[in-house]
CSV table of C-alpha atoms in Angstrom, one decimal:
chain,number,residue,atom,x,y,z
A,84,MET,CA,0.0,0.0,0.0
A,85,TRP,CA,2.5,2.7,1.1
A,86,ASN,CA,5.1,1.7,-1.5
A,87,THR,CA,2.4,2.4,-4.1
A,88,VAL,CA,1.6,5.8,-2.5
A,89,ALA,CA,5.3,6.8,-2.4
A,90,GLN,CA,5.8,5.7,-6.0
A,91,SER,CA,2.7,7.5,-7.2
A,92,LEU,CA,3.7,10.6,-5.4
A,93,SER,CA,7.2,10.4,-6.8
A,94,ASN,CA,5.8,10.2,-10.3
A,95,ALA,CA,3.4,13.1,-9.7
A,96,LEU,CA,6.2,15.3,-8.2
A,97,ASN,CA,8.7,14.2,-10.8
A,98,THR,CA,11.2,13.7,-7.9
A,99,PRO,CA,11.8,10.7,-5.6
A,100,PHE,CA,9.6,10.7,-2.5
A,101,GLU,CA,10.3,8.3,0.4
A,102,ILE,CA,7.9,8.1,3.3
A,103,LYS,CA,10.0,8.6,6.4
A,104,ASP,CA,7.2,9.4,8.8
A,105,LYS,CA,3.5,8.3,8.8
A,106,GLN,CA,0.9,9.3,11.4
A,107,GLN,CA,-2.7,8.2,11.4
A,108,LEU,CA,-5.1,11.0,12.2
A,109,SER,CA,-8.2,10.8,14.3
A,110,ASN,CA,-11.5,11.5,12.4
A,111,SER,CA,-15.2,10.7,12.5
A,112,SER,CA,-15.6,9.6,8.8
A,113,VAL,CA,-15.4,6.2,7.2
A,114,ASP,CA,-12.0,6.9,5.7
A,115,HIS,CA,-8.6,6.4,7.2
A,116,LEU,CA,-6.6,9.6,7.3
A,117,PHE,CA,-2.8,10.0,7.4
A,118,LYS,CA,0.0,12.6,7.5
A,119,ILE,CA,3.0,11.4,5.6
A,120,SER,CA,6.4,13.1,5.3
A,121,ASP,CA,9.8,12.6,3.7
A,122,GLY,CA,11.3,14.9,6.3
A,123,ALA,CA,11.0,18.0,4.0
A,124,GLN,CA,7.4,17.8,2.6
A,125,ASN,CA,4.2,16.8,4.2
A,126,PHE,CA,1.1,15.4,2.5
A,127,PHE,CA,-2.4,14.4,3.6
A,128,VAL,CA,-3.6,10.9,2.6
A,129,LYS,CA,-7.2,9.7,2.6
A,130,VAL,CA,-7.5,5.9,2.3
A,131,SER,CA,-10.7,4.0,1.5
A,132,PRO,CA,-11.7,0.6,0.1
A,133,ILE,CA,-11.2,0.2,-3.6
A,134,ALA,CA,-15.0,0.4,-4.1
A,135,ASP,CA,-14.8,4.0,-3.0
A,136,LEU,CA,-12.6,5.2,-5.8
A,137,GLU,CA,-15.4,7.1,-7.5
A,138,ARG,CA,-16.1,9.0,-4.3
A,139,LEU,CA,-12.4,10.1,-4.0
A,140,GLU,CA,-12.4,11.1,-7.7
A,141,CYS,CA,-15.5,13.3,-7.0
A,142,GLU,CA,-13.7,14.9,-4.0
A,143,ALA,CA,-10.7,15.8,-6.2
A,144,GLU,CA,-13.0,17.4,-8.8
A,145,ASP,CA,-14.9,19.3,-6.2
A,146,LEU,CA,-11.7,20.6,-4.6
A,147,ALA,CA,-10.5,21.8,-8.0
A,148,LEU,CA,-13.9,23.5,-8.7
A,149,LEU,CA,-13.7,25.4,-5.3
A,150,THR,CA,-10.2,26.5,-6.1
A,151,LYS,CA,-11.3,27.9,-9.5
A,152,GLU,CA,-14.4,29.6,-8.3
A,153,SER,CA,-13.6,31.0,-4.8
A,154,LEU,CA,-11.0,33.0,-2.9
A,155,PHE,CA,-10.7,30.2,-0.2
A,156,MET,CA,-7.5,28.3,0.4
A,157,VAL,CA,-8.4,24.8,-0.8
A,158,PRO,CA,-6.0,21.9,-0.5
A,159,ASP,CA,-4.9,20.7,-3.9
A,160,CYS,CA,-5.4,17.0,-4.7
A,161,ILE,CA,-2.0,15.9,-5.9
A,162,LEU,CA,-3.3,12.5,-7.1
A,163,THR,CA,-5.9,9.8,-6.9
A,164,GLY,CA,-4.6,6.2,-6.9
A,165,THR,CA,-5.4,2.6,-6.2
A,166,THR,CA,-3.9,-0.6,-5.0
A,167,LEU,CA,-5.5,-4.1,-5.3
A,168,ASP,CA,-7.6,-3.4,-2.2
A,169,TYR,CA,-7.6,0.4,-1.6
A,170,SER,CA,-8.2,3.7,-3.2
A,171,PHE,CA,-6.5,6.9,-2.0
A,172,ASN,CA,-6.2,10.6,-2.4
A,173,VAL,CA,-3.0,12.5,-1.7
A,174,LEU,CA,-3.6,16.1,-0.9
A,175,GLU,CA,-1.6,19.2,-0.1
A,176,TRP,CA,-0.9,19.4,3.7
A,177,LEU,CA,-2.2,22.5,5.3
A,178,ASP,CA,-1.3,23.5,8.9
A,179,PHE,CA,-4.4,25.0,10.5
A,180,ASP,CA,-4.2,27.9,12.9
A,181,ASP,CA,-5.4,27.3,16.4
A,182,ASN,CA,-6.2,30.9,17.1
A,183,VAL,CA,-9.4,32.4,18.7
A,184,ASP,CA,-8.7,35.6,16.8
A,185,ASN,CA,-9.0,34.0,13.3
A,186,ASP,CA,-10.6,36.3,10.7
A,187,TRP,CA,-14.1,34.8,10.7
A,188,ALA,CA,-15.3,38.0,9.0
A,189,LYS,CA,-13.1,37.2,6.0
A,190,MET,CA,-14.5,33.6,6.0
A,191,GLY,CA,-18.0,35.1,5.7
A,192,GLU,CA,-16.9,37.5,3.0
A,193,TYR,CA,-15.3,34.8,0.9
A,194,LEU,CA,-18.4,32.6,1.1
A,195,ALA,CA,-20.7,35.5,0.1
A,196,LEU,CA,-18.4,36.3,-2.9
A,197,MET,CA,-18.5,32.7,-4.0
A,198,HIS,CA,-22.3,32.6,-3.7
A,199,LEU,CA,-22.7,35.9,-5.5
A,200,LYS,CA,-21.4,34.3,-8.7
A,201,HIS,CA,-24.5,33.3,-10.6
A,202,GLU,CA,-22.9,32.0,-13.9
A,203,GLN,CA,-24.7,28.7,-13.9
A,204,GLY,CA,-28.4,28.8,-15.0
A,205,MET,CA,-29.6,25.4,-13.6
A,206,PHE,CA,-29.5,23.5,-10.3
A,207,GLY,CA,-27.4,20.4,-10.0
A,208,ASN,CA,-23.9,19.6,-11.3
A,209,GLU,CA,-22.1,18.0,-14.2
A,210,ARG,CA,-21.9,14.7,-12.4
A,211,ASP,CA,-23.3,12.9,-9.4
A,212,ASN,CA,-21.1,13.0,-6.3
A,213,PHE,CA,-21.3,12.1,-2.6
A,214,ILE,CA,-22.3,13.7,0.7
A,215,GLY,CA,-20.1,12.0,3.2
A,216,ALA,CA,-20.3,8.3,2.2
A,217,THR,CA,-23.8,8.7,0.6
A,218,ALA,CA,-24.3,9.0,-3.2
A,219,GLN,CA,-25.7,12.4,-4.1
A,220,PRO,CA,-27.6,12.8,-7.4
A,221,ASN,CA,-27.1,16.0,-9.3
A,222,GLN,CA,-29.2,15.8,-12.4
A,223,TRP,CA,-29.8,19.3,-13.8
A,224,HIS,CA,-33.1,20.9,-13.0
A,225,LYS,CA,-34.6,24.3,-14.0
A,226,LYS,CA,-36.6,24.5,-10.8
A,227,TRP,CA,-35.0,24.6,-7.3
A,228,ASP,CA,-38.2,23.4,-5.5
A,229,VAL,CA,-38.2,20.3,-7.7
A,230,PHE,CA,-34.5,19.6,-7.4
A,231,PHE,CA,-34.3,19.9,-3.6
A,232,SER,CA,-37.6,18.1,-2.8
A,233,GLU,CA,-36.9,15.2,-5.2
A,234,ASP,CA,-33.1,14.8,-5.5
A,235,ARG,CA,-32.3,15.7,-1.9
A,236,ILE,CA,-35.2,15.0,0.5
A,237,GLY,CA,-36.9,12.3,-1.5
A,238,TRP,CA,-33.6,10.6,-2.3
A,239,GLN,CA,-32.6,10.4,1.3
A,240,LEU,CA,-36.0,9.2,2.4
A,241,GLN,CA,-36.0,6.5,-0.3
A,242,LEU,CA,-32.5,5.3,0.9
A,243,LEU,CA,-33.9,5.0,4.4
A,244,HIS,CA,-37.0,3.1,3.2
A,245,GLU,CA,-34.7,0.6,1.5
A,246,LYS,CA,-33.0,0.0,4.8
A,247,GLY,CA,-36.3,-0.5,6.6
A,248,PHE,CA,-36.7,2.9,8.1
A,249,ASN,CA,-40.0,4.6,7.2
A,250,LEU,CA,-40.1,8.1,8.8
A,251,CYS,CA,-43.1,9.4,6.8
A,252,ASP,CA,-45.1,9.1,3.6
A,253,ILE,CA,-42.3,9.9,1.1
A,254,ASP,CA,-44.5,11.3,-1.6
A,255,ALA,CA,-46.3,13.5,0.9
A,256,CYS,CA,-43.1,14.8,2.3
A,257,VAL,CA,-41.6,15.6,-1.1
A,258,GLU,CA,-44.8,17.5,-2.1
A,259,PHE,CA,-44.6,19.4,1.2
A,260,VAL,CA,-41.0,20.5,0.6
A,261,LYS,CA,-41.8,21.4,-3.0
A,262,ASP,CA,-44.7,23.6,-1.9
A,263,ALA,CA,-42.6,25.2,0.8
A,264,LEU,CA,-39.9,26.2,-1.7
A,265,HIS,CA,-42.2,26.9,-4.7
A,266,HIS,CA,-42.3,30.7,-4.2
A,267,HIS,CA,-38.6,31.0,-3.2
A,268,HIS,CA,-37.1,32.3,-6.4
A,269,ILE,CA,-33.3,32.2,-6.5
A,270,GLN,CA,-30.4,32.0,-8.9
A,271,PRO,CA,-28.0,29.0,-8.6
A,272,SER,CA,-24.8,29.5,-6.6
A,273,LEU,CA,-21.9,27.1,-6.3
A,274,LEU,CA,-22.3,25.4,-2.9
A,275,HIS,CA,-19.7,23.7,-0.8
A,276,GLY,CA,-22.5,21.3,0.1
A,277,ASP,CA,-21.2,20.1,3.5
A,278,LEU,CA,-20.2,23.3,5.2
A,279,TRP,CA,-19.9,22.6,8.9
A,280,ARG,CA,-17.3,23.6,11.5
A,281,GLY,CA,-15.3,20.4,10.8
A,282,ASN,CA,-14.8,21.4,7.1
A,283,VAL,CA,-13.4,24.9,7.6
A,284,GLY,CA,-10.2,26.3,9.0
A,285,PHE,CA,-7.5,28.9,8.6
A,286,HIS,CA,-4.0,28.4,7.1
A,287,GLN,CA,-1.6,31.3,7.9
A,288,GLY,CA,-4.7,33.4,8.5
A,289,VAL,CA,-6.3,32.6,5.2
A,290,PRO,CA,-9.8,31.0,5.3
A,291,CYS,CA,-9.8,27.4,4.1
A,292,ILE,CA,-12.6,24.9,3.1
A,293,TYR,CA,-12.3,21.2,2.3
A,294,ASP,CA,-14.2,17.9,2.2
A,295,PRO,CA,-16.8,19.3,-0.3
A,296,ALA,CA,-20.0,17.9,-1.8
A,297,CYS,CA,-20.4,20.6,-4.5
A,298,TYR,CA,-23.4,21.4,-6.6
A,299,TYR,CA,-25.3,24.5,-7.8
A,300,GLY,CA,-28.2,25.4,-5.5
A,301,ASP,CA,-29.6,27.9,-3.0
A,302,ARG,CA,-26.7,29.6,-1.2
A,303,GLU,CA,-28.8,29.4,2.0
A,304,VAL,CA,-28.1,25.6,2.1
A,305,ASP,CA,-24.5,26.4,3.0
A,306,ILE,CA,-25.5,29.0,5.6
A,307,ALA,CA,-28.0,26.6,7.2
A,308,MET,CA,-25.4,23.8,7.4
A,309,THR,CA,-23.0,26.0,9.4
A,310,LYS,CA,-25.6,26.2,12.1
A,311,LEU,CA,-26.6,22.5,12.4
A,312,PHE,CA,-23.8,21.2,14.6
A,313,GLY,CA,-22.9,24.5,16.4
A,314,ALA,CA,-22.9,27.9,14.7
A,315,LEU,CA,-19.8,29.7,13.5
A,316,PRO,CA,-18.8,32.9,15.3
A,317,LYS,CA,-21.2,35.9,14.8
A,318,ARG,CA,-18.5,37.8,12.8
A,319,PHE,CA,-18.9,35.2,10.1
A,320,TYR,CA,-22.6,35.8,9.7
A,321,ASP,CA,-22.4,39.6,10.0
A,322,ALA,CA,-19.8,39.7,7.2
A,323,TYR,CA,-21.8,37.4,5.0
A,324,GLU,CA,-25.0,39.4,5.4
A,325,ALA,CA,-23.1,42.6,4.7
A,326,HIS,CA,-22.1,41.3,1.3
A,327,TYR,CA,-25.2,39.1,0.5
A,328,PRO,CA,-28.2,39.5,2.8
A,329,LEU,CA,-30.4,36.5,3.3
A,330,GLN,CA,-33.9,36.6,2.0
A,331,TYR,CA,-37.2,36.8,3.9
A,332,GLY,CA,-38.3,33.4,5.3
A,333,TYR,CA,-34.8,32.0,5.7
A,334,GLU,CA,-35.5,30.7,9.2
A,335,THR,CA,-38.1,28.2,7.9
A,336,ARG,CA,-35.9,27.2,5.0
A,337,GLU,CA,-33.0,26.7,7.3
A,338,THR,CA,-34.9,23.8,9.0
A,339,ILE,CA,-35.9,22.3,5.6
A,340,TYR,CA,-32.4,22.5,4.2
A,341,ASN,CA,-30.8,21.0,7.4
A,342,LEU,CA,-33.4,18.1,7.2
A,343,TYR,CA,-31.3,16.9,4.2
A,344,HIS,CA,-28.2,16.6,6.4
A,345,LEU,CA,-30.2,15.0,9.3
A,346,LEU,CA,-31.5,12.4,6.9
A,347,ASN,CA,-28.1,11.7,5.5
A,348,HIS,CA,-26.7,11.2,9.1
A,349,ALA,CA,-29.7,8.9,9.7
A,350,ASN,CA,-28.7,6.9,6.6
A,351,ILE,CA,-25.0,6.7,7.7
A,352,PHE,CA,-25.3,6.4,11.5
A,353,ALA,CA,-28.9,5.6,12.3
A,354,GLY,CA,-29.4,5.9,16.1
A,355,HIS,CA,-30.7,9.2,17.4
A,356,TYR,CA,-30.5,10.8,14.0
A,357,LEU,CA,-33.5,8.8,12.9
A,358,THR,CA,-35.5,10.3,15.8
A,359,GLN,CA,-34.2,13.7,15.2
A,360,ALA,CA,-35.1,13.6,11.5
A,361,LYS,CA,-38.6,12.2,12.1
A,362,ASP,CA,-39.2,14.9,14.8
A,363,THR,CA,-38.0,17.6,12.3
A,364,ILE,CA,-40.4,16.3,9.6
A,365,ASP,CA,-43.3,16.2,12.0
A,366,GLY,CA,-42.6,19.7,13.3
A,367,LEU,CA,-42.3,21.2,9.9
A,368,MET,CA,-45.6,19.7,8.7
A,369,ARG,CA,-47.4,20.9,11.8
A,370,GLU,CA,-45.9,24.4,11.5
A,371,MET,CA,-46.8,24.7,7.8
A,372,ALA,CA,-50.2,23.1,8.1
């Protein structure tokens, strides 16, 4: 495995690379994460079963897209490779600042500027990708309410149904979400897609984002996700709103958009996320009845 990584990296760098130090990093994902070094250069390695090669390829494409379309520091994917049993991504290593005075206002500004680019006319993406370990369909749609209700909420509910978890009437829930978003008229923005505290940081003071699940959609999806597992500092939201104010009714849409991530966590982890997702669906339907 590691001989293949070293040889692949040597080929990509066009100079010999020998792994002299390897550290496994703690994480909450299904992947195994490592920091490798030859004593002079460090790299980040994500290792998964060979069956996950497509997911790692999608990650590499999404990182490149964010690099092209935003001001964020985004780690470069140096290469994607395989062995007989494993697939792996080798990424640029970024040292993250552990500083309470990090420029969260700049983070909010960079996100707003990325969201303000409305060059794509439809919702979706060039290819399907993944949200965590879950397949994420991105077929192009002209209407946001159709895309999000069917390819996000309906998709996750169907995956749960196939696992034996029936949280609600799927068709009724899809129609409810479609109706709730029907009059919310927006232009597509490039989204990070999985924007929570664990996927942002600062490198030498520059805002960084990584582990994306990109597609073109309502920019409020990214803002909502930042609040699901503990909000970012207030400076982030103040700066974002100064550049791109949220539309009326965002608070209700925040709950709808975060339902997608709760359903995804229910699909991956089950447990209390199943209860949380069902309670959210029931609460939304009562509120909007």
